[in-house]
PDB file of C-alpha atoms in Angstrom:
ATOM      1  CA  MET J 410     -58.013 166.525  51.817  1.00 60.00           C
ATOM      2  CA  ALA J 411     -59.619 169.666  51.292  1.00 68.00           C
ATOM      3  CA  ASP J 412     -57.928 172.264  49.467  1.00 72.00           C
ATOM      4  CA  VAL J 413     -57.522 174.919  52.200  1.00 74.00           C
ATOM      5  CA  ASN J 414     -55.145 177.329  50.419  1.00 74.00           C
ATOM      6  CA  ARG J 415     -57.527 177.555  47.163  1.00 74.00           C
ATOM      7  CA  GLY J 416     -57.379 180.927  45.719  1.00 72.00           C
ATOM      8  CA  ASN J 417     -54.560 182.125  47.768  1.00 76.00           C
ATOM      9  CA  ARG J 418     -51.336 180.151  45.934  1.00 76.00           C
ATOM     10  CA  PRO J 419     -48.705 182.600  44.562  1.00 74.00           C
ATOM     11  CA  LEU J 420     -48.915 182.540  40.934  1.00 71.00           C
ATOM     12  CA  SER J 421     -46.379 182.607  38.258  1.00 71.00           C
ATOM     13  CA  PRO J 422     -45.703 186.354  36.201  1.00 67.00           C
ATOM     14  CA  HIS J 423     -48.633 186.732  33.809  1.00 71.00           C
ATOM     15  CA  MET J 424     -47.501 188.500  31.212  1.00 68.00           C
ATOM     16  CA  GLN J 425     -50.285 190.728  30.461  1.00 73.00           C
ATOM     17  CA  VAL J 426     -50.335 191.981  34.428  1.00 75.00           C
ATOM     18  CA  TYR J 427     -46.773 191.454  35.258  1.00 77.00           C
ATOM     19  CA  ARG J 428     -45.261 194.554  35.631  1.00 81.00           C
ATOM     20  CA  LEU J 429     -41.846 194.186  34.038  1.00 85.00           C
ATOM     21  CA  PRO J 430     -38.801 195.331  35.990  1.00 89.00           C
ATOM     22  CA  LEU J 431     -36.853 198.470  34.609  1.00 93.00           C
ATOM     23  CA  ALA J 432     -33.965 196.329  33.799  1.00 93.00           C
ATOM     24  CA  ALA J 433     -36.291 193.636  31.518  1.00 92.00           C
ATOM     25  CA  ILE J 434     -37.641 197.065  29.633  1.00 94.00           C
ATOM     26  CA  THR J 435     -34.198 198.441  29.080  1.00 95.00           C
ATOM     27  CA  SER J 436     -33.246 194.717  27.972  1.00 94.00           C
ATOM     28  CA  ILE J 437     -35.933 194.317  25.370  1.00 94.00           C
ATOM     29  CA  MET J 438     -35.706 197.954  24.404  1.00 96.00           C
ATOM     30  CA  THR J 439     -32.079 197.151  23.489  1.00 96.00           C
ATOM     31  CA  ARG J 440     -33.467 194.499  21.141  1.00 95.00           C
ATOM     32  CA  ILE J 441     -36.162 196.860  19.539  1.00 96.00           C
ATOM     33  CA  THR J 442     -33.705 199.957  19.039  1.00 97.00           C
ATOM     34  CA  GLY J 443     -31.002 197.789  17.513  1.00 96.00           C
ATOM     35  CA  HIS J 444     -33.606 196.538  14.740  1.00 96.00           C
ATOM     36  CA  ALA J 445     -35.242 199.936  14.715  1.00 96.00           C
ATOM     37  CA  LEU J 446     -31.782 201.455  13.478  1.00 96.00           C
ATOM     38  CA  VAL J 447     -32.143 199.443  10.043  1.00 95.00           C
ATOM     39  CA  ALA J 448     -34.733 202.524   9.063  1.00 95.00           C
ATOM     40  CA  GLY J 449     -32.183 205.325   9.417  1.00 96.00           C
ATOM     41  CA  ILE J 450     -29.258 203.002   8.074  1.00 97.00           C
ATOM     42  CA  LEU J 451     -31.371 202.695   4.601  1.00 97.00           C
ATOM     43  CA  LEU J 452     -32.584 205.955   4.702  1.00 97.00           C
ATOM     44  CA  LEU J 453     -28.807 207.286   4.735  1.00 97.00           C
ATOM     45  CA  VAL J 454     -27.678 204.686   2.254  1.00 98.00           C
ATOM     46  CA  TRP J 455     -29.874 205.711  -0.203  1.00 98.00           C
ATOM     47  CA  TRP J 456     -29.064 209.080   0.144  1.00 98.00           C
ATOM     48  CA  LEU J 457     -25.628 208.334  -0.234  1.00 97.00           C
ATOM     49  CA  VAL J 458     -26.492 205.981  -3.324  1.00 97.00           C
ATOM     50  CA  ALA J 459     -28.677 208.774  -4.930  1.00 97.00           C
ATOM     51  CA  ALA J 460     -25.789 211.108  -4.667  1.00 96.00           C
ATOM     52  CA  VAL J 461     -23.789 208.956  -6.894  1.00 95.00           C
ATOM     53  CA  THR J 462     -26.575 208.467  -9.268  1.00 95.00           C
ATOM     54  CA  GLY J 463     -27.631 211.964 -10.462  1.00 93.00           C
ATOM     55  CA  PRO J 464     -28.833 215.666  -9.704  1.00 94.00           C
ATOM     56  CA  GLN J 465     -32.608 214.335  -9.592  1.00 95.00           C
ATOM     57  CA  ALA J 466     -32.216 211.259  -7.814  1.00 96.00           C
ATOM     58  CA  PHE J 467     -30.084 213.284  -5.128  1.00 96.00           C
ATOM     59  CA  ALA J 468     -32.725 216.247  -4.956  1.00 96.00           C
ATOM     60  CA  ALA J 469     -35.305 213.572  -3.924  1.00 97.00           C
ATOM     61  CA  ALA J 470     -33.350 211.871  -1.332  1.00 97.00           C
ATOM     62  CA  ASP J 471     -31.637 215.282  -0.048  1.00 97.00           C
ATOM     63  CA  TRP J 472     -35.317 216.235   0.356  1.00 97.00           C
ATOM     64  CA  VAL J 473     -36.660 213.364   2.359  1.00 97.00           C
ATOM     65  CA  VAL J 474     -33.479 213.724   4.469  1.00 96.00           C
ATOM     66  CA  ARG J 475     -34.243 217.655   5.102  1.00 95.00           C
ATOM     67  CA  SER J 476     -37.920 216.764   5.558  1.00 96.00           C
ATOM     68  CA  TRP J 477     -39.659 216.294   8.729  1.00 96.00           C
ATOM     69  CA  ILE J 478     -39.810 212.861   7.735  1.00 96.00           C
ATOM     70  CA  GLY J 479     -35.757 212.600   7.854  1.00 96.00           C
ATOM     71  CA  PHE J 480     -35.991 214.638  11.061  1.00 96.00           C
ATOM     72  CA  ILE J 481     -38.216 212.186  12.965  1.00 97.00           C
ATOM     73  CA  VAL J 482     -36.241 209.052  11.236  1.00 97.00           C
ATOM     74  CA  LEU J 483     -32.946 210.606  11.854  1.00 97.00           C
ATOM     75  CA  THR J 484     -33.319 212.111  15.470  1.00 97.00           C
ATOM     76  CA  GLY J 485     -35.365 208.455  16.647  1.00 97.00           C
ATOM     77  CA  SER J 486     -31.985 206.799  14.879  1.00 97.00           C
ATOM     78  CA  ALA J 487     -29.669 209.005  16.997  1.00 97.00           C
ATOM     79  CA  TRP J 488     -31.736 208.027  20.203  1.00 98.00           C
ATOM     80  CA  ALA J 489     -31.806 204.685  19.079  1.00 97.00           C
ATOM     81  CA  LEU J 490     -28.265 204.331  18.622  1.00 97.00           C
ATOM     82  CA  TRP J 491     -27.055 206.421  21.642  1.00 98.00           C
ATOM     83  CA  PHE J 492     -29.509 203.871  23.584  1.00 98.00           C
ATOM     84  CA  HIS J 493     -28.229 201.004  21.841  1.00 97.00           C
ATOM     85  CA  ALA J 494     -24.649 202.102  22.696  1.00 97.00           C
ATOM     86  CA  LEU J 495     -25.130 202.708  26.224  1.00 97.00           C
ATOM     87  CA  ALA J 496     -27.134 199.125  26.389  1.00 97.00           C
ATOM     88  CA  GLY J 497     -24.091 197.511  24.423  1.00 96.00           C
ATOM     89  CA  ILE J 498     -21.954 198.925  27.402  1.00 96.00           C
ATOM     90  CA  ARG J 499     -24.091 197.506  29.968  1.00 96.00           C
ATOM     91  CA  HIS J 500     -23.649 194.060  28.736  1.00 94.00           C
ATOM     92  CA  LEU J 501     -20.033 194.380  28.465  1.00 95.00           C
ATOM     93  CA  PHE J 502     -19.966 194.890  32.297  1.00 95.00           C
ATOM     94  CA  TYR J 503     -22.274 192.103  32.640  1.00 94.00           C
ATOM     95  CA  ASP J 504     -20.357 189.891  30.566  1.00 92.00           C
ATOM     96  CA  SER J 505     -17.580 190.641  33.053  1.00 93.00           C
ATOM     97  CA  GLY J 506     -19.980 189.847  35.887  1.00 93.00           C
ATOM     98  CA  LYS J 507     -20.710 193.394  36.997  1.00 94.00           C
ATOM     99  CA  LEU J 508     -23.876 194.956  37.469  1.00 93.00           C
ATOM    100  CA  LEU J 509     -25.610 192.066  38.237  1.00 93.00           C
ATOM    101  CA  ARG J 510     -27.277 192.953  41.592  1.00 93.00           C
ATOM    102  CA  ILE J 511     -30.641 194.325  41.329  1.00 92.00           C
ATOM    103  CA  GLU J 512     -30.130 197.684  42.580  1.00 93.00           C
ATOM    104  CA  GLU J 513     -27.258 198.299  40.222  1.00 94.00           C
ATOM    105  CA  ALA J 514     -29.158 196.850  37.100  1.00 94.00           C
ATOM    106  CA  GLU J 515     -32.015 199.300  38.039  1.00 94.00           C
ATOM    107  CA  ARG J 516     -29.401 202.121  38.581  1.00 96.00           C
ATOM    108  CA  ALA J 517     -27.787 201.056  35.236  1.00 96.00           C
ATOM    109  CA  SER J 518     -30.945 201.172  33.416  1.00 96.00           C
ATOM    110  CA  TRP J 519     -31.739 204.690  34.692  1.00 97.00           C
ATOM    111  CA  ALA J 520     -28.192 205.831  32.992  1.00 97.00           C
ATOM    112  CA  ILE J 521     -29.067 204.308  30.046  1.00 97.00           C
ATOM    113  CA  ILE J 522     -32.565 205.934  29.691  1.00 97.00           C
ATOM    114  CA  ILE J 523     -31.266 209.382  30.951  1.00 98.00           C
ATOM    115  CA  GLY J 524     -28.148 209.132  29.368  1.00 98.00           C
ATOM    116  CA  SER J 525     -29.456 208.202  25.555  1.00 97.00           C
ATOM    117  CA  VAL J 526     -31.744 211.371  26.289  1.00 98.00           C
ATOM    118  CA  VAL J 527     -29.054 213.801  27.296  1.00 98.00           C
ATOM    119  CA  LEU J 528     -26.734 212.463  24.333  1.00 97.00           C
ATOM    120  CA  THR J 529     -29.510 212.855  21.929  1.00 97.00           C
ATOM    121  CA  LEU J 530     -30.493 216.241  22.689  1.00 97.00           C
ATOM    122  CA  LEU J 531     -26.646 217.200  22.764  1.00 96.00           C
ATOM    123  CA  SER J 532     -26.399 215.761  19.259  1.00 96.00           C
ATOM    124  CA  LEU J 533     -29.651 218.006  18.097  1.00 95.00           C
ATOM    125  CA  ILE J 534     -27.839 221.033  19.493  1.00 95.00           C
ATOM    126  CA  LEU J 535     -24.381 220.506  17.901  1.00 93.00           C
ATOM    127  CA  PHE J 536     -26.464 219.775  14.769  1.00 93.00           C
ATOM    128  CA  PHE J 537     -28.389 222.666  14.647  1.00 92.00           C
ATOM    129  CA  PHE J 538     -25.989 225.505  16.622  1.00 89.00           C
ATOM    130  CA  ALA J 539     -22.673 224.355  15.894  1.00 76.00           C
TER     131      ALA J 539
ATOM    132  CA  MET Z1175     -18.807 155.444  30.226  1.00 67.00           C
ATOM    133  CA  ARG Z1176     -17.436 158.029  27.622  1.00 70.00           C
ATOM    134  CA  TYR Z1177     -13.486 157.807  27.649  1.00 80.00           C
ATOM    135  CA  ILE Z1178     -13.034 161.035  26.918  1.00 82.00           C
ATOM    136  CA  THR Z1179     -11.715 164.035  28.903  1.00 85.00           C
ATOM    137  CA  PRO Z1180     -14.334 166.847  29.781  1.00 81.00           C
ATOM    138  CA  ARG Z1181     -12.369 169.257  27.605  1.00 81.00           C
ATOM    139  CA  LYS Z1182     -12.547 167.185  24.320  1.00 78.00           C
ATOM    140  CA  ALA Z1183     -16.390 166.605  25.170  1.00 74.00           C
ATOM    141  CA  ALA Z1184     -17.029 170.667  25.199  1.00 75.00           C
ATOM    142  CA  MET Z1185     -15.014 171.075  21.990  1.00 73.00           C
ATOM    143  CA  GLY Z1186     -17.137 172.600  19.224  1.00 68.00           C
ATOM    144  CA  LEU Z1187     -20.445 171.773  20.869  1.00 69.00           C
ATOM    145  CA  GLY Z1188     -23.089 174.178  22.572  1.00 70.00           C
ATOM    146  CA  SER Z1189     -26.001 174.779  21.281  1.00 68.00           C
ATOM    147  CA  ALA Z1190     -24.927 176.600  18.401  1.00 66.00           C
ATOM    148  CA  HIS Z1191     -22.342 174.096  17.462  1.00 69.00           C
ATOM    149  CA  SER Z1192     -20.003 176.897  16.834  1.00 68.00           C
ATOM    150  CA  GLY Z1193     -19.069 177.320  20.666  1.00 66.00           C
ATOM    151  CA  THR Z1194     -18.995 181.048  21.452  1.00 78.00           C
ATOM    152  CA  ALA Z1195     -17.965 182.694  18.186  1.00 82.00           C
ATOM    153  CA  ASP Z1196     -20.924 184.881  17.697  1.00 85.00           C
ATOM    154  CA  HIS Z1197     -21.075 186.199  21.019  1.00 88.00           C
ATOM    155  CA  TRP Z1198     -17.358 186.856  20.916  1.00 90.00           C
ATOM    156  CA  PHE Z1199     -17.656 188.722  18.226  1.00 93.00           C
ATOM    157  CA  LEU Z1200     -20.692 190.878  18.958  1.00 94.00           C
ATOM    158  CA  THR Z1201     -18.172 191.695  21.981  1.00 94.00           C
ATOM    159  CA  VAL Z1202     -15.773 192.656  19.754  1.00 96.00           C
ATOM    160  CA  SER Z1203     -17.901 194.452  17.001  1.00 96.00           C
ATOM    161  CA  SER Z1204     -19.529 196.044  19.751  1.00 96.00           C
ATOM    162  CA  CYS Z1205     -16.394 197.407  21.295  1.00 96.00           C
ATOM    163  CA  ALA Z1206     -15.361 199.300  17.943  1.00 97.00           C
ATOM    164  CA  LEU Z1207     -18.645 200.175  17.752  1.00 97.00           C
ATOM    165  CA  VAL Z1208     -18.613 202.419  20.928  1.00 96.00           C
ATOM    166  CA  LEU Z1209     -15.820 204.036  18.885  1.00 96.00           C
ATOM    167  CA  LEU Z1210     -17.277 204.565  15.461  1.00 97.00           C
ATOM    168  CA  VAL Z1211     -20.823 205.517  16.770  1.00 97.00           C
ATOM    169  CA  PRO Z1212     -20.203 209.247  18.087  1.00 96.00           C
ATOM    170  CA  ALA Z1213     -17.432 209.557  15.068  1.00 97.00           C
ATOM    171  CA  PHE Z1214     -20.169 208.662  12.739  1.00 97.00           C
ATOM    172  CA  MET Z1215     -22.904 210.756  13.880  1.00 97.00           C
ATOM    173  CA  LEU Z1216     -20.191 213.659  13.522  1.00 96.00           C
ATOM    174  CA  VAL Z1217     -19.531 212.674  10.047  1.00 97.00           C
ATOM    175  CA  ILE Z1218     -22.787 212.727   9.107  1.00 97.00           C
ATOM    176  CA  GLY Z1219     -24.124 215.398  11.361  1.00 95.00           C
ATOM    177  CA  ASN Z1220     -21.606 217.661   9.164  1.00 95.00           C
ATOM    178  CA  ALA Z1221     -22.748 216.435   5.630  1.00 96.00           C
ATOM    179  CA  ILE Z1222     -26.603 216.749   6.141  1.00 95.00           C
ATOM    180  CA  GLY Z1223     -27.426 220.216   4.367  1.00 93.00           C
ATOM    181  CA  LEU Z1224     -24.418 220.300   1.897  1.00 96.00           C
ATOM    182  CA  PRO Z1225     -25.020 221.231  -1.451  1.00 96.00           C
ATOM    183  CA  HIS Z1226     -24.429 218.229  -3.977  1.00 95.00           C
ATOM    184  CA  PRO Z1227     -21.088 218.962  -5.182  1.00 94.00           C
ATOM    185  CA  GLU Z1228     -20.120 219.637  -1.607  1.00 95.00           C
ATOM    186  CA  LEU Z1229     -21.527 216.596  -0.497  1.00 96.00           C
ATOM    187  CA  VAL Z1230     -19.794 214.231  -2.805  1.00 95.00           C
ATOM    188  CA  ALA Z1231     -16.357 216.113  -2.310  1.00 94.00           C
ATOM    189  CA  TYR Z1232     -16.970 215.690   1.445  1.00 96.00           C
ATOM    190  CA  PHE Z1233     -17.208 211.783   1.243  1.00 96.00           C
ATOM    191  CA  GLY Z1234     -14.518 211.710  -1.201  1.00 93.00           C
ATOM    192  CA  ARG Z1235     -12.497 213.094   1.912  1.00 94.00           C
ATOM    193  CA  PRO Z1236     -10.919 210.090   3.876  1.00 93.00           C
ATOM    194  CA  TYR Z1237     -12.160 210.871   7.128  1.00 95.00           C
ATOM    195  CA  PRO Z1238     -15.336 210.797   6.267  1.00 96.00           C
ATOM    196  CA  ALA Z1239     -15.447 207.978   3.937  1.00 96.00           C
ATOM    197  CA  LEU Z1240     -13.553 205.472   6.012  1.00 96.00           C
ATOM    198  CA  ILE Z1241     -15.593 206.243   9.263  1.00 97.00           C
ATOM    199  CA  THR Z1242     -18.885 205.690   7.022  1.00 97.00           C
ATOM    200  CA  ALA Z1243     -17.869 202.538   5.479  1.00 97.00           C
ATOM    201  CA  LEU Z1244     -16.447 201.156   8.572  1.00 97.00           C
ATOM    202  CA  PHE Z1245     -19.412 201.994  10.469  1.00 98.00           C
ATOM    203  CA  ILE Z1246     -21.826 200.477   7.874  1.00 98.00           C
ATOM    204  CA  VAL Z1247     -19.697 197.310   7.567  1.00 98.00           C
ATOM    205  CA  VAL Z1248     -19.156 196.670  11.056  1.00 98.00           C
ATOM    206  CA  GLY Z1249     -22.728 197.726  11.991  1.00 97.00           C
ATOM    207  CA  MET Z1250     -24.314 195.606   9.225  1.00 97.00           C
ATOM    208  CA  VAL Z1251     -22.150 192.620  10.262  1.00 97.00           C
ATOM    209  CA  HIS Z1252     -23.227 193.157  13.845  1.00 97.00           C
ATOM    210  CA  PHE Z1253     -26.459 193.638  12.649  1.00 97.00           C
ATOM    211  CA  ILE Z1254     -26.682 190.189  11.298  1.00 96.00           C
ATOM    212  CA  LYS Z1255     -25.453 188.638  14.332  1.00 95.00           C
ATOM    213  CA  GLY Z1256     -28.009 190.598  16.435  1.00 94.00           C
ATOM    214  CA  THR Z1257     -31.154 189.614  14.159  1.00 95.00           C
ATOM    215  CA  ARG Z1258     -29.980 185.730  14.138  1.00 93.00           C
ATOM    216  CA  ILE Z1259     -30.328 185.846  18.026  1.00 91.00           C
ATOM    217  CA  MET Z1260     -33.597 187.120  17.712  1.00 93.00           C
ATOM    218  CA  ILE Z1261     -34.737 185.034  14.761  1.00 95.00           C
ATOM    219  CA  ASP Z1262     -33.194 181.892  16.799  1.00 92.00           C
ATOM    220  CA  ASP Z1263     -35.751 182.954  19.734  1.00 92.00           C
ATOM    221  CA  TYR Z1264     -39.008 183.685  17.561  1.00 93.00           C
ATOM    222  CA  PHE Z1265     -39.046 181.508  14.615  1.00 94.00           C
ATOM    223  CA  GLN Z1266     -38.470 178.009  14.040  1.00 93.00           C
ATOM    224  CA  HIS Z1267     -37.814 175.684  10.995  1.00 92.00           C
ATOM    225  CA  THR Z1268     -38.366 176.845   7.368  1.00 96.00           C
ATOM    226  CA  ALA Z1269     -39.333 180.165   8.975  1.00 96.00           C
ATOM    227  CA  ARG Z1270     -36.290 180.621  10.921  1.00 96.00           C
ATOM    228  CA  LYS Z1271     -33.872 179.533   7.864  1.00 96.00           C
ATOM    229  CA  VAL Z1272     -36.112 182.227   5.536  1.00 97.00           C
ATOM    230  CA  ALA Z1273     -35.679 184.638   8.230  1.00 97.00           C
ATOM    231  CA  ILE Z1274     -31.891 184.368   8.552  1.00 96.00           C
ATOM    232  CA  ILE Z1275     -31.318 184.073   4.619  1.00 97.00           C
ATOM    233  CA  VAL Z1276     -33.198 187.445   4.249  1.00 97.00           C
ATOM    234  CA  SER Z1277     -31.330 189.028   6.951  1.00 97.00           C
ATOM    235  CA  VAL Z1278     -27.922 187.994   5.502  1.00 98.00           C
ATOM    236  CA  VAL Z1279     -28.606 188.875   2.014  1.00 98.00           C
ATOM    237  CA  PHE Z1280     -30.368 192.412   3.104  1.00 97.00           C
ATOM    238  CA  SER Z1281     -27.651 193.468   5.261  1.00 98.00           C
ATOM    239  CA  TRP Z1282     -24.551 192.517   2.544  1.00 98.00           C
ATOM    240  CA  ALA Z1283     -27.031 194.437  -0.065  1.00 98.00           C
ATOM    241  CA  VAL Z1284     -26.651 197.587   2.148  1.00 98.00           C
ATOM    242  CA  ILE Z1285     -22.930 196.892   2.482  1.00 98.00           C
ATOM    243  CA  ALA Z1286     -22.665 196.731  -1.124  1.00 98.00           C
ATOM    244  CA  ALA Z1287     -24.398 199.888  -2.009  1.00 98.00           C
ATOM    245  CA  ALA Z1288     -23.053 202.036   1.006  1.00 98.00           C
ATOM    246  CA  VAL Z1289     -19.217 201.187  -0.656  1.00 97.00           C
ATOM    247  CA  PHE Z1290     -20.143 201.380  -4.061  1.00 97.00           C
ATOM    248  CA  ALA Z1291     -21.567 205.085  -3.087  1.00 97.00           C
ATOM    249  CA  LEU Z1292     -18.335 205.910  -1.362  1.00 96.00           C
ATOM    250  CA  ALA Z1293     -16.197 204.355  -4.159  1.00 96.00           C
ATOM    251  CA  LYS Z1294     -17.621 206.547  -6.416  1.00 95.00           C
ATOM    252  CA  MET Z1295     -17.452 209.647  -4.682  1.00 94.00           C
ATOM    253  CA  THR Z1296     -13.956 209.069  -3.762  1.00 90.00           C
ATOM    254  CA  LEU Z1297     -12.967 208.296  -7.308  1.00 87.00           C
ATOM    255  CA  VAL Z1298     -15.121 211.246  -8.609  1.00 79.00           C
ATOM    256  CA  THR Z1299     -13.175 213.629  -6.152  1.00 68.00           C
ATOM    257  CA  VAL Z1300      -9.675 212.351  -7.195  1.00 67.00           C
ATOM    258  CA  ALA Z1301     -10.901 212.955 -10.616  1.00 58.00           C
ATOM    259  CA  ILE Z1302     -11.521 216.618  -9.795  1.00 53.00           C
TER     260      ILE Z1302
END
């Protein structure tokens, strides 16, 4: 029998061209932020250990923490921490069978994205002006 | 036919052979971390910029020391369980074993370093 439908069949999503839904993007971002937080924790623990090692060690670590490198790492970590925390709270809702409908998951994704940015800006304002 | 109850058949099984213990640990620690995250960020925010002696005295106080210790211990054990899920997803065979060992050893080294630093700052403050 001739294949009359050639070239017109539905295809399974191909990773290179498939546009991930927002809930999928925020889901993989949870894993990425969780693992990336290792940079911030390493910087802070190095800084704490340097503080009990000696004045020279502390001067070096404190310089990095207060430099633009430290600013980028710690601000990035603050955002990653807020994002991961909000996404983790969403997982607690998922586990209890809530927010699982597509529109709800979509709305929760926006709440996580906007919430994490707002909380990071709030943290920076609190740090620099309070 | 197996002459055991469905409950008995499910006991101690699952792909992890340890049931849902890891998932439950992540649930419990995530609830703790929801409270610890803002507290830890406030503690660190207040510490950055302090001169050396003031910083040591600051972390010698109970609240900053306890929040920092709790956040790093609970956070890094949460990290071990979290990386374990990622490792199980992306690595097989020997690479998986090596990755798990590296993750656990690294995390406990971070915990040990942080606890040592906090303990020393607390003792120095007491000595003063």
